[in-house]
Amino acid sequence: MVDRDTLLDAARAVRAHAHAPYSRFMVGAAVLSESGRIFTGCNVENAAYPLGLCAEANAIGAMIAAGDRIIRAVAVVGGEPGDGRLCTPCGGCRQRIREFAAGGVPVHVGGPEGWRKSFSLCGLLPDSFGPENLNF
Ligand code: THU
């Protein structure tokens, strides 16, 4: 079983590849899927600002492209050492995670130095709308 810190390490490693020249806020994300594999992504910004993609979106895209469909755990790393902030997934990415994850799935948030706080998906996105609402 992949543990919390292994997932955070994967998110921290991919964060180094972020393309964030506009915000200078680099983010890495890792998802653990039902096959036990880890998929990673970083934020990819664009000179046409609204086209930028979050790290979580790219990690989920990698998982889907590889054929997996269920998220068991998520890790997100961002920020600077000692900044005392949490790089929690943005609202849109909470919904993206929701598409493939049950409410109890853990979302681990870290900084460059390591783990900071863990949440459940349903804590981050209560009373959410998901595939079941459309009978999927
Ligand atoms: N960002 C992410 O990649 N994930 C999040 O959960 C929060 C924000 C990115 C988007 C943008 O490239 C930069 O961080 C600043 O918002």
Coordinates of C-alpha atoms and ligand atoms in Angstrom, one line a residue:
M1 CA 0.0 0.0 0.0
V2 CA 1.3 3.5 -0.9
D3 CA 1.5 5.6 2.2
R4 CA 0.8 9.3 2.7
D5 CA 4.4 10.5 2.5
T6 CA 5.2 8.4 -0.6
L7 CA 2.3 10.2 -2.4
L8 CA 3.4 13.6 -1.1
D9 CA 7.0 12.8 -2.3
A10 CA 5.6 12.1 -5.8
A11 CA 3.7 15.4 -5.7
R12 CA 6.7 17.3 -4.5
A13 CA 8.9 15.8 -7.3
V14 CA 6.6 16.6 -10.1
R15 CA 6.1 20.2 -8.8
A16 CA 9.7 20.9 -9.9
H17 CA 8.4 20.7 -13.5
A18 CA 5.5 23.2 -13.1
H19 CA 5.2 25.8 -15.8
A20 CA 4.1 28.8 -13.6
P21 CA 5.9 31.9 -15.0
Y22 CA 2.9 34.2 -14.4
S23 CA 1.8 33.3 -10.9
R24 CA 5.2 31.9 -9.8
F25 CA 3.1 29.5 -7.7
M26 CA 4.3 26.0 -8.5
V27 CA 2.0 23.1 -7.6
G28 CA 2.5 19.3 -7.8
A29 CA -0.3 16.7 -7.4
A30 CA -0.3 12.9 -7.2
V31 CA -3.2 10.5 -7.3
L32 CA -3.2 6.9 -6.1
S33 CA -5.5 4.8 -8.3
E34 CA -7.3 1.5 -7.9
S35 CA -4.5 -0.4 -9.5
G36 CA -2.0 0.9 -6.9
R37 CA -0.3 3.2 -9.4
I38 CA 0.6 6.8 -8.7
F39 CA -0.1 9.4 -11.4
T40 CA 1.3 12.9 -11.2
G41 CA 0.8 16.3 -12.7
C42 CA 1.9 19.9 -12.2
N43 CA 0.3 23.2 -13.1
V44 CA 0.8 24.4 -16.6
E45 CA 0.0 28.1 -17.1
N46 CA -0.4 29.9 -20.4
A47 CA 0.2 33.4 -21.6
A48 CA -3.6 33.4 -22.3
Y49 CA -4.2 33.2 -18.6
P50 CA -7.6 31.4 -18.4
L51 CA -6.1 28.5 -20.3
G52 CA -3.8 27.5 -17.4
L53 CA -4.4 24.1 -15.9
C54 CA -4.1 23.0 -12.3
A55 CA -1.8 20.3 -11.2
E56 CA -4.7 18.1 -10.0
A57 CA -6.3 18.3 -13.4
N58 CA -3.2 17.0 -15.1
A59 CA -2.6 14.2 -12.6
I60 CA -6.2 13.0 -13.1
G61 CA -5.8 13.2 -16.9
A62 CA -2.7 11.0 -16.6
M63 CA -4.6 8.5 -14.6
I64 CA -7.5 8.4 -17.1
A65 CA -5.1 8.1 -20.1
A66 CA -3.5 5.1 -18.4
G67 CA -6.9 3.3 -18.1
D68 CA -7.6 3.7 -14.4
R69 CA -10.9 5.2 -13.1
I70 CA -10.9 5.2 -9.3
I71 CA -8.9 7.6 -7.0
R72 CA -8.0 6.1 -3.7
A73 CA -5.9 9.1 -2.3
V74 CA -4.7 12.5 -3.4
A75 CA -1.6 14.6 -2.5
V76 CA -1.1 18.3 -3.4
V77 CA 2.1 20.2 -2.7
G78 CA 2.6 23.9 -3.0
G79 CA 3.8 27.0 -1.2
E80 CA 7.1 28.0 0.4
P81 CA 8.8 26.6 3.5
G82 CA 7.3 28.1 6.7
D83 CA 4.6 30.1 4.9
G84 CA 1.9 28.5 7.2
R85 CA -0.5 28.1 4.3
L86 CA -2.3 25.2 2.9
C87 CA -2.3 24.5 -0.9
T88 CA -5.7 22.9 -0.8
P89 CA -7.3 22.0 -4.2
C90 CA -9.2 24.8 -5.8
G91 CA -13.0 24.5 -6.1
G92 CA -12.9 23.3 -9.6
C93 CA -10.3 20.6 -8.8
R94 CA -12.4 19.4 -5.8
Q95 CA -15.1 18.7 -8.3
R96 CA -12.7 17.0 -10.7
I97 CA -11.5 14.7 -7.9
R98 CA -15.1 14.0 -7.0
E99 CA -15.8 12.6 -10.4
F100 CA -13.5 9.6 -9.6
A101 CA -13.3 9.5 -5.8
A102 CA -15.6 8.5 -2.9
G103 CA -16.2 11.0 -0.2
G104 CA -13.9 9.3 2.3
V105 CA -10.9 9.6 0.0
P106 CA -8.0 11.4 1.8
V107 CA -6.6 14.6 0.3
H108 CA -3.1 15.2 1.8
V109 CA -1.7 18.7 1.6
G110 CA 2.0 19.5 1.9
G111 CA 4.7 22.1 1.4
P112 CA 8.2 21.7 0.2
E113 CA 9.2 20.4 3.7
G114 CA 6.6 17.7 3.8
W115 CA 3.1 17.0 5.1
R116 CA 0.9 19.8 6.5
K117 CA -2.7 18.6 6.8
S118 CA -5.0 16.0 5.6
F119 CA -8.7 16.3 4.7
S120 CA -11.4 14.0 3.4
L121 CA -12.9 14.8 0.0
C122 CA -16.4 15.2 1.5
G123 CA -14.9 17.6 4.0
L124 CA -13.6 19.8 1.2
L125 CA -16.7 19.4 -1.0
P126 CA -19.8 18.7 1.2
D127 CA -23.2 17.7 -0.3
S128 CA -21.5 17.4 -3.6
F129 CA -23.0 16.8 -7.0
G130 CA -21.6 13.8 -8.7
P131 CA -22.1 11.0 -11.2
E132 CA -24.8 9.4 -9.0
N133 CA -27.0 12.4 -9.4
L134 CA -27.2 11.5 -13.1
N135 CA -27.7 7.8 -12.2
F136 CA -24.1 6.9 -13.1
Ligands
THU1 N1 -3.1 25.8 -8.7 C1 -3.1 24.4 -8.8 O1 -2.4 23.9 -9.7 N2 -3.8 23.7 -8.0 C2 -4.5 24.2 -6.9 O2 -5.2 23.4 -6.2 C3 -4.5 25.6 -6.6 C4 -3.9 26.4 -7.7 C5 -2.3 26.6 -9.6 C6 -3.1 27.3 -10.7 C7 -2.2 28.4 -11.0 O3 -1.3 28.0 -12.0 C8 -1.4 28.7 -9.7 O4 -1.6 27.5 -8.9 C9 -1.9 29.9 -9.0 O5 -3.2 29.9 -8.8

